[in-house]
Every structure is written in structure tokens, then in C-alpha cells.
Amino acid sequence: MAINRPKGTEDHLPALSPKLTLDVSAQAHGWLVEKARRVLERAGAQRIDTPLFEEADLVKRGVGGSTDIVRKEMFTVYYFGDHGGYILRPEGTAAIVRAYLQNGLKQLPAPLKLWTHGPMFRAERQQRGRLRQFHQVDYEVLGSTDALVDAEAIALMVGVVRELGLTGVRVKLGSIGDPEDRERYNTYLRELFTPQLERLSDDSKDRLTRNPMRILDSKSAGDQELLAELGVRPMLDFLGEEAGAHFRAVQAYLTEWGVEYDIDPSIVRGLDYYRRTAWELHHEGVGAKSALGGGGRYDGLAQELGSKETIPGIGWAFGVERLLLALEAEGMALPEIAGPLLYVAALDEVNVPHAARTAMSARAHARAEFAYRAMKPAAAFRDAERRGAHWVALLGTDEVTQGTLSLKNIRTGEQRSLAAADLATFLQEHA
Ligand code: HAM
């Protein structure tokens, strides 16, 4: 029996693969991350990478015991049949805060801006844009409570979207207040829902005790009906003075910079570490339930992870696959095949090693490939074309003895003869 890849994972394929679409193109993934890197590094963010697996406790304490991620979606890592107490990371933030604390990054000038990219793992039911191994571009700022940092983070997220050329993106902005505001809101929700207990889904009954706010995010149609019927007041009505002022300041900066957003009182977010500013980016092509990315402030997370000091923080993450699906929905084509600048083919078997040597030394200057067998000119041109090559050099015994190259431009048909010694200069000029 053939072995297939695990459910909910994808292969990222090379150009010209028969099953290639934007979201599974390795080249498109690389292109997207490179664009994001440029935007983030210009804003002063530095790359950080943490392990793909972490202590399970990091995620339980960081992401929160009442979340779907911790309760249903963790991949546990076993080795030699022994349980190591590790899990595959479902997100990047808790680990980045851990790394900040563990490596003394507090000594670096604050606020410290960090970014990362890599695979994340959640055992979700597979759907379009919902995978068990997916990829995030993640940005985090540590060491400031300033609303200006929140606004800059949101603006940067929009900056990445623009750099990619995506247009139909909406920023949904909310605030989930300080912990005491949330407590007041949860008390209100408990009082509201307890008399309706029988009508709540099983999951939401559970949420009512653990974290009532998560009921608002329920996927059950019955729950959503009940919510509409009860006319639940939004979290925003419960913001305390400080959280309210912070939220208004974030909005004022965004407005001043012309960053468009909609206030969305229903923003809940699926992770427990958030407080104050929280937001998501949405796109029609990916569907209302699936955000392109989301983020928020998490000033209490470092202490949750054992820090004696408060280390305020804020950040966001994009789902790379979802960004690619959105780009596809907007009609973006697959990236052009990046073919070799030079393709060298020998016309006779004896000259094949010479063709190989010519291509290999050309690699100091450009991408160069060669034919592993002698070829007739027509076959060589056909093969070079399929590989997307620009220039083809055919090597016969005449060329080899005279130290020349006969070059042909596959795209324009232009032909020229070149002294082999001038190849480096030629490639540099045409790179
Ligand atoms: P999140 O909202 O859980 O936040 O995930 C961020 C993004 O990752 C989502 O908006 C979505 O695009 C993508 N994503 C999540 N789960 C899946 C999945 N199963 N399949 C495909 N894509 C998925 C976080 O992870 C936070 N750490 C963001 C953050 C950073 N907050 C502060 N700093």
C-alpha cells in the first residue's frame, strides 16, 4: 500500500508540478515570507526562531487551559514509547516570550521587535484553509504598554497585506479590556446564560463555567440563535477607564495614518492571554469564519510563564496558507518559473564532461544547468525551453577545441558566439 501524507498536512511543491496551486507552491510560500520579512525588518523587527516542540506546560499556561487549542488540538510528542511531556507548538507567541525571558533579551533596547516564520500544529478537523500543520508569519513587540505600539503593529500587518498586493482585506478591531473588565463581563454573561443553560450546546455549557466569553465565538447554530435572541451586550460596554482610553488612543493613531478598520465588538480571539487591543484581518475569498490573521496585546503572559516582572507585549500572526488562498481568490497567478540563465548541452558524448564543467564554473555568477547526455540541437532547445532557460550554449568539438561558445537566446532567437573566457562577464551583464 502506498503511504500518503498525514491528514491535514500539505506538501509544498516545486514549480510546474501537476497539482500546483498557489497555497501549495513552495515558491509562492518563499515569495510571501520574503515580502513579509522586508516589511518587518524595515520596521526594525529582528528574526527569532524557537523549537518546533516545547514543554506542554508552556502552552497550557500561555495559551490557556480553557481554549480549544489546549483541550482538543495538542499534538503530544512521544519518543521510544515514553511520554516526554512535550507538544508540537500550536502558535509562536508563548515560546517567543519564553525565549525572551530565558535568554535575557530584556537587556536589549525596548520595545524589542521580533518576527518569525514557521510551521504550527493544531489537531483540527481539516477544511479549506484549516490544516493540522500550517504556517505563520508572526510579529511580536515586547517591553511597552504604549498604544502607539499597538497601532504600529496593526499598521504593519496592513503593510504586509499591501506589499503582497491583496486588496479585499478588512481589519476588525476590538478590545477585550483588562482582566477586571473581563471578569465583570463574564459575570454579566453568566447571569444572562445560566437561566438558558438547557439551550446551550454541550461545549458552551462547559464554557459557561470556564470562560463564558468563548460562548460568543461558538460555531454551533443553536448557540448563535440564542445569542441573537438575547441581544448580548458587547465586551466594549464593559471596558474600564484605562482600557477604554488605550483603545481610543489606538484608533486615533490608525485614523491619523489612514489605516482603515471596523470596530467589531464580537472579537473574542481563541487564546486566553489577550487583554486590551485585539483584532483580526478578514478576506471574502477565505470565508467569514477564517481570519487571515489576528493578534492582540498580552501584558500578563510573561507572568503566567513565571516571570516576576510584568513584560508587556503585543503581536500578531498571519496564516500563510490563508494569505495564499486570498491571493488566489484575487486572481494572482503562480510565480514565474525561475529558469537557469544558462543551459549547456554537448552535441557529442565525449564533450559532456566539458559541458558540465562549463556550467559548474558559470555557477559562480548565475544559475546554470547542463544536459547529462549528448543532444541534438533541436532536443537541446526543447529541453532548455521546458526548464525555462534564457540562453543555451551548444558544445561541439569545434567549440571545445577553439575555446568558444555558440549561444542562443531561447526567448528572442538571438545568436552569438563568445570566447569561453568571456562567459563570466557575459553572465554578469545578463544576470
Ligand atoms: P491565531 O488567531 O490562533 O493567533 O492564529 C493566527 C492565524 O493563523 C489565523 O488567523 C489563521 O490565519 C492561522 N491559522 C490558525 N489556525 C490555523 C489552521 N488550523 N490552519 C490554517 N491556518 C491557521 C495566534 O496564533 C497568535 N499567536 C497570534 C499572536 C501573536 N497574538 C499575539 N502575537
Coordinates of C-alpha atoms and ligand atoms in Angstrom, one line a residue:
M1 CA 0.0 0.0 0.0
A2 CA 1.3 3.4 -0.9
I3 CA 1.9 5.8 2.0
N4 CA 0.2 9.2 1.9
R5 CA 1.0 12.3 3.9
P6 CA -0.8 12.7 7.2
K7 CA -4.3 14.2 7.1
G8 CA -4.4 18.0 7.4
T9 CA -0.9 18.4 6.1
E10 CA 0.3 19.6 2.7
D11 CA 3.4 19.1 0.5
H12 CA 4.8 22.4 -0.8
L13 CA 5.6 21.6 -4.4
P14 CA 8.2 22.7 -6.9
A15 CA 7.3 24.8 -10.0
L16 CA 5.5 23.0 -12.8
S17 CA 4.1 20.2 -10.6
P18 CA 0.9 18.9 -12.0
K19 CA -1.1 19.6 -8.8
L20 CA 0.3 23.0 -8.2
T21 CA -1.9 25.8 -6.8
L22 CA -0.7 29.0 -5.0
D23 CA -1.2 27.6 -1.5
V24 CA 0.9 24.5 -2.1
S25 CA 3.6 26.2 -4.2
A26 CA 6.9 26.2 -2.4
Q27 CA 8.0 29.1 -4.5
A28 CA 4.9 31.1 -3.5
H29 CA 5.5 30.4 0.2
G30 CA 9.0 31.6 -0.1
W31 CA 8.0 34.7 -2.0
L32 CA 5.4 35.6 0.6
V33 CA 7.7 35.2 3.5
E34 CA 10.4 37.2 1.8
K35 CA 7.9 40.1 1.2
A36 CA 6.8 40.0 4.9
R37 CA 10.4 39.9 6.0
R38 CA 11.2 43.1 4.1
V39 CA 8.2 44.9 5.6
L40 CA 9.0 43.8 9.2
E41 CA 12.8 44.3 9.0
R42 CA 12.3 47.8 7.7
A43 CA 10.3 48.5 10.8
G44 CA 13.2 47.2 13.0
A45 CA 12.0 43.7 13.7
Q46 CA 14.7 41.0 14.2
R47 CA 14.3 37.3 13.4
I48 CA 13.9 34.9 16.2
D49 CA 13.4 31.1 15.9
T50 CA 12.3 28.8 18.7
P51 CA 12.0 25.0 18.7
L52 CA 9.0 23.3 17.0
F53 CA 8.3 21.4 20.2
E54 CA 8.0 22.8 23.7
E55 CA 7.1 21.8 27.2
A56 CA 3.3 21.1 27.3
D57 CA 3.1 23.4 30.3
L58 CA 4.3 26.3 28.3
V59 CA 1.3 26.1 26.1
K60 CA -1.2 25.2 28.8
R61 CA -0.2 28.2 30.9
G62 CA 0.4 30.5 28.0
V63 CA -2.4 29.8 25.6
G64 CA -4.8 28.8 28.4
G65 CA -6.5 25.7 29.8
S66 CA -10.0 26.7 28.6
T67 CA -9.1 27.1 24.9
D68 CA -9.9 24.6 22.2
I69 CA -6.2 24.5 21.3
V70 CA -5.2 23.1 24.7
R71 CA -8.3 21.0 25.3
K72 CA -8.6 19.3 21.9
E73 CA -5.9 20.2 19.5
M74 CA -2.5 19.5 21.0
F75 CA -0.1 17.1 19.3
T76 CA 1.9 15.3 22.0
V77 CA 5.4 14.2 21.3
Y78 CA 6.4 10.7 22.3
Y79 CA 9.8 9.1 22.0
F80 CA 10.8 5.5 22.4
G81 CA 7.3 4.9 23.6
D82 CA 8.0 7.2 26.5
H83 CA 5.9 10.3 27.1
G84 CA 8.3 13.3 27.0
G85 CA 5.8 15.9 28.2
Y86 CA 6.4 17.8 25.0
I87 CA 3.9 19.1 22.4
L88 CA 4.3 20.4 18.9
R89 CA 3.8 24.2 19.1
P90 CA 0.3 25.4 18.1
E91 CA 1.4 29.0 17.9
G92 CA 4.5 31.1 18.4
T93 CA 3.8 33.8 21.0
A94 CA 4.2 31.8 24.2
A95 CA 7.5 30.3 23.0
I96 CA 8.8 33.7 22.0
V97 CA 8.0 35.2 25.4
R98 CA 9.7 32.1 27.0
A99 CA 12.8 32.7 24.9
Y100 CA 12.8 36.4 25.8
L101 CA 12.8 35.6 29.5
Q102 CA 15.2 32.7 29.3
N103 CA 17.8 34.4 27.2
G104 CA 17.8 37.8 28.9
L105 CA 16.5 39.7 25.9
K106 CA 15.3 42.3 28.4
Q107 CA 18.8 43.8 28.2
L108 CA 18.2 44.8 24.6
P109 CA 16.6 48.2 23.9
A110 CA 12.9 48.2 24.4
P111 CA 10.5 47.9 22.8
L112 CA 12.1 44.9 21.2
K113 CA 10.5 43.9 17.9
L114 CA 10.8 40.2 16.8
W115 CA 9.5 38.2 14.0
T116 CA 9.4 34.6 12.9
H117 CA 8.1 32.2 10.3
G118 CA 7.4 28.5 10.5
P119 CA 5.1 25.6 10.9
M120 CA 2.5 25.4 13.7
F121 CA 0.5 22.4 14.7
R122 CA -3.2 22.1 15.7
A123 CA -5.2 18.8 15.5
E124 CA -8.2 20.5 13.9
R125 CA -10.7 18.9 11.5
Q126 CA -9.4 19.6 8.1
Q127 CA -11.3 22.1 5.9
R128 CA -10.3 24.6 3.2
G129 CA -7.7 26.9 4.9
R130 CA -7.8 24.8 8.1
L131 CA -4.8 22.5 8.4
R132 CA -3.1 20.4 11.1
Q133 CA 0.3 21.7 10.0
F134 CA 0.1 25.3 8.8
H135 CA 2.5 28.2 8.7
Q136 CA 2.5 31.5 10.3
V137 CA 4.4 34.8 9.9
D138 CA 4.5 36.1 13.4
Y139 CA 5.4 39.6 14.8
E140 CA 5.9 40.4 18.5
V141 CA 6.8 43.5 20.4
L142 CA 8.0 43.2 24.0
G143 CA 8.5 45.8 26.6
S144 CA 6.0 48.6 26.0
T145 CA 2.4 49.3 27.0
D146 CA 2.1 52.3 24.7
A147 CA -0.9 52.4 22.4
L148 CA 1.4 53.7 19.7
V149 CA 3.0 50.2 19.6
D150 CA -0.5 48.6 19.2
A151 CA -1.3 50.9 16.3
E152 CA 2.1 50.4 14.6
A153 CA 1.6 46.6 14.9
I154 CA -1.8 46.8 13.1
A155 CA -0.4 49.2 10.5
L156 CA 2.5 46.8 9.8
M157 CA 0.0 43.9 9.3
V158 CA -1.8 46.0 6.8
G159 CA 1.6 46.9 5.3
V160 CA 2.3 43.3 4.7
V161 CA -1.1 42.8 3.0
R162 CA -0.4 45.8 0.7
E163 CA 3.1 44.6 -0.1
L164 CA 1.5 41.3 -1.3
G165 CA -0.9 43.2 -3.5
L166 CA -4.0 42.0 -1.6
T167 CA -6.9 44.4 -1.7
G168 CA -10.1 42.9 -0.2
V169 CA -8.9 42.8 3.4
R170 CA -10.8 44.2 6.4
V171 CA -9.4 44.9 9.8
K172 CA -11.8 44.0 12.6
L173 CA -10.7 45.8 15.7
G174 CA -11.9 45.3 19.3
S175 CA -10.7 45.4 22.8
I176 CA -11.2 42.7 25.4
G177 CA -10.3 45.0 28.3
D178 CA -8.2 44.4 31.4
P179 CA -8.7 41.3 33.4
E180 CA -11.0 43.0 35.9
D181 CA -13.2 44.3 33.0
R182 CA -13.3 40.8 31.6
E183 CA -14.3 39.5 35.0
R184 CA -17.3 41.9 35.1
Y185 CA -18.3 40.9 31.6
N186 CA -18.1 37.2 32.4
T187 CA -20.3 37.8 35.5
Y188 CA -22.8 39.5 33.3
L189 CA -22.6 36.6 30.8
R190 CA -23.1 34.0 33.5
E191 CA -26.1 35.8 34.8
L192 CA -27.5 36.0 31.3
F193 CA -26.9 32.5 30.2
T194 CA -27.5 30.5 33.4
P195 CA -31.3 30.6 33.0
Q196 CA -30.8 29.4 29.4
L197 CA -28.5 26.5 30.3
E198 CA -30.7 23.9 28.6
R199 CA -30.5 25.7 25.3
L200 CA -26.7 25.9 25.2
S201 CA -24.6 23.4 23.2
D202 CA -22.5 21.0 25.4
D203 CA -19.4 22.9 24.5
S204 CA -20.9 26.1 25.6
K205 CA -22.3 24.7 28.8
D206 CA -18.7 23.9 29.6
R207 CA -17.6 27.4 28.5
L208 CA -20.1 28.9 30.9
T209 CA -18.0 27.7 33.8
R210 CA -14.6 28.0 32.3
N211 CA -14.7 31.2 30.2
P212 CA -18.2 32.4 29.3
M213 CA -16.8 34.9 26.7
R214 CA -15.9 32.0 24.5
I215 CA -19.6 31.3 24.0
L216 CA -19.8 34.3 21.8
D217 CA -17.3 32.6 19.5
S218 CA -19.3 29.3 19.3
K219 CA -19.7 27.6 16.0
S220 CA -23.0 26.0 17.0
A221 CA -26.0 27.4 15.1
G222 CA -28.2 26.9 18.2
D223 CA -25.8 29.0 20.3
Q224 CA -25.7 31.7 17.7
E225 CA -29.5 31.8 17.6
L226 CA -29.7 32.2 21.3
L227 CA -27.1 34.9 21.2
A228 CA -29.1 36.9 18.7
E229 CA -32.3 36.4 20.7
L230 CA -30.8 37.5 24.0
G231 CA -29.2 40.7 22.4
V232 CA -26.0 40.2 24.3
R233 CA -24.2 43.4 25.2
P234 CA -20.7 43.6 23.8
M235 CA -17.4 43.5 25.8
L236 CA -16.7 47.1 24.7
D237 CA -19.5 48.3 27.0
F238 CA -17.6 46.9 29.9
L239 CA -14.2 48.5 29.3
G240 CA -12.7 50.2 32.3
E241 CA -11.4 53.8 32.2
E242 CA -7.8 52.8 31.3
A243 CA -8.6 50.1 28.8
G244 CA -11.1 52.5 27.2
A245 CA -8.6 55.3 26.9
H246 CA -6.0 52.9 25.5
F247 CA -8.5 51.7 22.9
R248 CA -9.4 55.2 21.8
A249 CA -5.7 56.1 21.5
V250 CA -5.1 53.1 19.2
Q251 CA -7.9 54.2 17.0
A252 CA -6.7 57.8 16.9
Y253 CA -3.3 56.8 15.6
L254 CA -4.8 54.5 13.0
T255 CA -7.2 57.2 11.8
E256 CA -4.3 59.7 11.6
W257 CA -2.3 57.3 9.4
G258 CA -5.2 56.5 7.2
V259 CA -5.3 52.8 8.2
E260 CA -8.9 51.7 7.7
Y261 CA -10.6 49.4 10.3
D262 CA -14.0 48.5 11.5
I263 CA -14.8 48.3 15.2
D264 CA -16.0 44.7 15.8
P265 CA -17.5 44.2 19.3
S266 CA -17.6 40.5 18.7
I267 CA -13.9 40.0 18.6
V268 CA -13.1 37.3 21.1
R269 CA -9.9 35.5 19.9
G270 CA -9.3 31.9 20.6
L271 CA -6.4 32.3 23.1
D272 CA -6.5 33.2 26.7
Y273 CA -3.5 35.5 27.0
Y274 CA -5.1 38.6 25.4
R275 CA -6.1 41.8 27.1
R276 CA -7.0 45.2 25.7
T277 CA -6.4 45.6 22.0
A278 CA -7.4 42.5 19.9
W279 CA -8.0 42.3 16.2
E280 CA -8.4 40.1 13.1
L281 CA -7.9 40.5 9.4
H282 CA -10.6 39.0 7.1
H283 CA -11.0 38.4 3.4
E284 CA -14.1 37.3 1.5
G285 CA -12.1 34.8 -0.6
V286 CA -11.2 32.8 2.5
G287 CA -14.6 32.9 4.3
A288 CA -16.0 34.8 7.3
K289 CA -15.1 32.2 9.8
S290 CA -11.4 32.0 8.8
A291 CA -9.3 35.0 9.6
L292 CA -6.2 35.7 7.5
G293 CA -4.5 36.6 10.7
G294 CA -5.1 38.0 14.2
G295 CA -3.3 39.5 17.1
G296 CA -3.6 41.4 20.3
R297 CA -1.9 42.6 23.5
Y298 CA -0.8 40.2 26.2
D299 CA 0.7 42.1 29.1
G300 CA 0.1 39.3 31.5
L301 CA 1.6 36.4 29.6
A302 CA 5.2 36.7 30.9
Q303 CA 4.0 36.4 34.5
E304 CA 1.8 33.4 33.5
L305 CA 5.1 31.8 32.4
G306 CA 6.8 32.5 35.7
S307 CA 8.4 36.0 35.3
K308 CA 8.3 38.0 38.4
E309 CA 8.2 41.2 36.4
T310 CA 5.4 42.3 34.1
I311 CA 6.7 42.2 30.5
P312 CA 4.1 43.9 28.4
G313 CA 3.7 42.6 24.9
I314 CA 1.7 42.7 21.7
G315 CA 1.8 40.9 18.4
W316 CA 0.1 39.1 15.6
A317 CA 0.3 36.2 13.2
F318 CA -0.8 35.6 9.7
G319 CA -1.7 32.2 8.4
V320 CA 0.5 31.9 5.3
E321 CA -1.8 29.3 3.6
R322 CA -4.8 31.6 4.1
L323 CA -3.0 34.6 2.6
L324 CA -2.1 32.5 -0.4
L325 CA -5.8 31.4 -0.7
A326 CA -6.8 35.0 -0.6
L327 CA -4.3 35.9 -3.3
E328 CA -5.6 33.1 -5.4
A329 CA -9.2 34.3 -4.9
E330 CA -8.0 37.7 -6.2
G331 CA -6.6 36.1 -9.3
M332 CA -2.9 36.1 -8.6
A333 CA -1.0 33.8 -10.9
L334 CA 1.6 31.3 -9.8
P335 CA 5.1 32.9 -9.6
E336 CA 7.0 32.7 -12.9
I337 CA 9.3 29.7 -13.2
A338 CA 12.7 31.0 -12.4
G339 CA 14.7 29.1 -15.1
P340 CA 18.5 29.0 -15.4
L341 CA 20.3 31.9 -17.2
L342 CA 22.5 29.4 -19.0
Y343 CA 21.8 25.8 -20.2
V344 CA 24.8 24.0 -21.7
A345 CA 24.4 20.9 -23.8
A346 CA 27.1 18.9 -25.6
L347 CA 26.5 17.7 -29.1
D348 CA 28.7 14.6 -28.7
E349 CA 29.1 12.2 -25.8
V350 CA 32.9 13.0 -25.4
N351 CA 32.1 16.6 -24.7
V352 CA 29.5 16.1 -22.0
P353 CA 32.1 16.5 -19.1
H354 CA 33.3 19.8 -20.8
A355 CA 29.6 21.0 -20.9
A356 CA 29.3 20.0 -17.2
R357 CA 32.5 21.9 -16.3
T358 CA 31.4 25.0 -18.2
A359 CA 28.0 25.1 -16.4
M360 CA 29.6 24.4 -13.0
S361 CA 32.1 27.2 -13.3
A362 CA 29.3 29.5 -14.6
R363 CA 27.5 29.0 -11.2
A364 CA 29.9 31.5 -9.6
H365 CA 27.9 34.1 -11.5
A366 CA 24.4 32.8 -12.3
R367 CA 22.1 29.8 -12.3
A368 CA 23.5 27.4 -14.8
E369 CA 22.5 23.8 -15.7
F370 CA 23.7 21.3 -18.2
A371 CA 22.5 18.2 -20.1
Y372 CA 23.7 14.9 -18.8
R373 CA 23.7 13.3 -22.2
A374 CA 24.8 14.5 -25.6
M375 CA 21.8 16.0 -27.5
K376 CA 20.9 17.1 -31.0
P377 CA 20.3 20.8 -31.2
A378 CA 16.5 20.6 -31.6
A379 CA 16.2 18.4 -28.5
A380 CA 18.6 20.6 -26.5
F381 CA 16.5 23.7 -27.3
R382 CA 13.3 21.9 -26.4
D383 CA 14.7 20.7 -23.1
A384 CA 16.1 24.1 -22.3
E385 CA 12.7 25.7 -23.0
R386 CA 10.9 23.3 -20.7
R387 CA 13.3 24.2 -17.9
G388 CA 12.7 27.9 -18.6
A389 CA 16.3 28.7 -19.6
H390 CA 17.3 32.0 -21.1
W391 CA 20.5 31.2 -23.0
V392 CA 21.5 27.9 -24.5
A393 CA 25.2 27.0 -25.3
L394 CA 25.7 24.1 -27.6
L395 CA 29.2 22.5 -27.4
G396 CA 30.5 20.6 -30.4
T397 CA 34.2 19.5 -30.9
D398 CA 34.8 22.8 -32.8
E399 CA 33.8 24.9 -29.9
V400 CA 35.7 22.8 -27.4
T401 CA 39.0 23.0 -29.4
Q402 CA 38.6 26.7 -30.3
G403 CA 37.6 27.7 -26.8
T404 CA 34.3 29.3 -27.9
L405 CA 30.6 29.0 -27.1
S406 CA 27.7 29.3 -29.5
L407 CA 24.9 30.9 -27.6
K408 CA 21.3 31.2 -28.5
N409 CA 18.6 33.2 -26.6
I410 CA 15.6 30.9 -26.3
R411 CA 13.2 33.8 -25.9
T412 CA 14.3 36.2 -28.7
G413 CA 16.2 33.8 -31.0
E414 CA 19.3 36.0 -30.9
Q415 CA 22.5 34.1 -31.7
R416 CA 26.1 34.9 -30.9
S417 CA 29.5 33.4 -30.5
L418 CA 31.5 34.1 -27.4
A419 CA 35.1 33.3 -26.3
A420 CA 34.7 30.8 -23.4
A421 CA 37.0 33.2 -21.3
D422 CA 34.3 35.9 -21.7
L423 CA 31.5 33.8 -20.3
A424 CA 31.8 35.2 -16.7
T425 CA 31.4 38.8 -18.0
F426 CA 28.6 37.8 -20.3
L427 CA 26.6 36.2 -17.4
Q428 CA 27.2 39.2 -15.1
E429 CA 25.9 41.5 -17.8
H430 CA 22.8 39.4 -18.4
A431 CA 22.0 38.4 -14.8
Ligands
HAM1 P1 -4.5 32.7 15.9 O1 -5.6 33.6 15.7 O2 -4.7 31.4 16.7 O3 -3.4 33.6 16.7 O4 -3.7 32.3 14.6 C1 -3.3 33.3 13.7 C2 -3.6 32.9 12.3 O5 -3.0 31.6 12.0 C3 -5.1 32.7 12.0 O6 -5.7 33.9 11.7 C4 -5.0 31.8 10.7 O7 -4.8 32.6 9.6 C5 -3.8 31.0 11.0 N1 -4.3 29.7 11.5 C6 -4.7 29.3 12.8 N2 -5.0 28.0 12.8 C7 -4.9 27.5 11.6 C8 -5.2 26.3 11.0 N3 -5.6 25.2 11.7 N4 -5.0 26.1 9.6 C9 -4.5 27.2 8.9 N5 -4.3 28.4 9.4 C10 -4.5 28.6 10.7 C11 -2.2 33.1 17.1 O8 -1.7 32.1 16.8 C12 -1.4 34.1 18.0 N6 -0.2 33.5 18.4 C13 -1.2 35.4 17.2 C14 -0.5 36.4 18.1 C15 0.8 36.8 18.0 N7 -1.0 37.1 19.1 C16 -0.1 37.9 19.6 N8 1.0 37.6 19.0

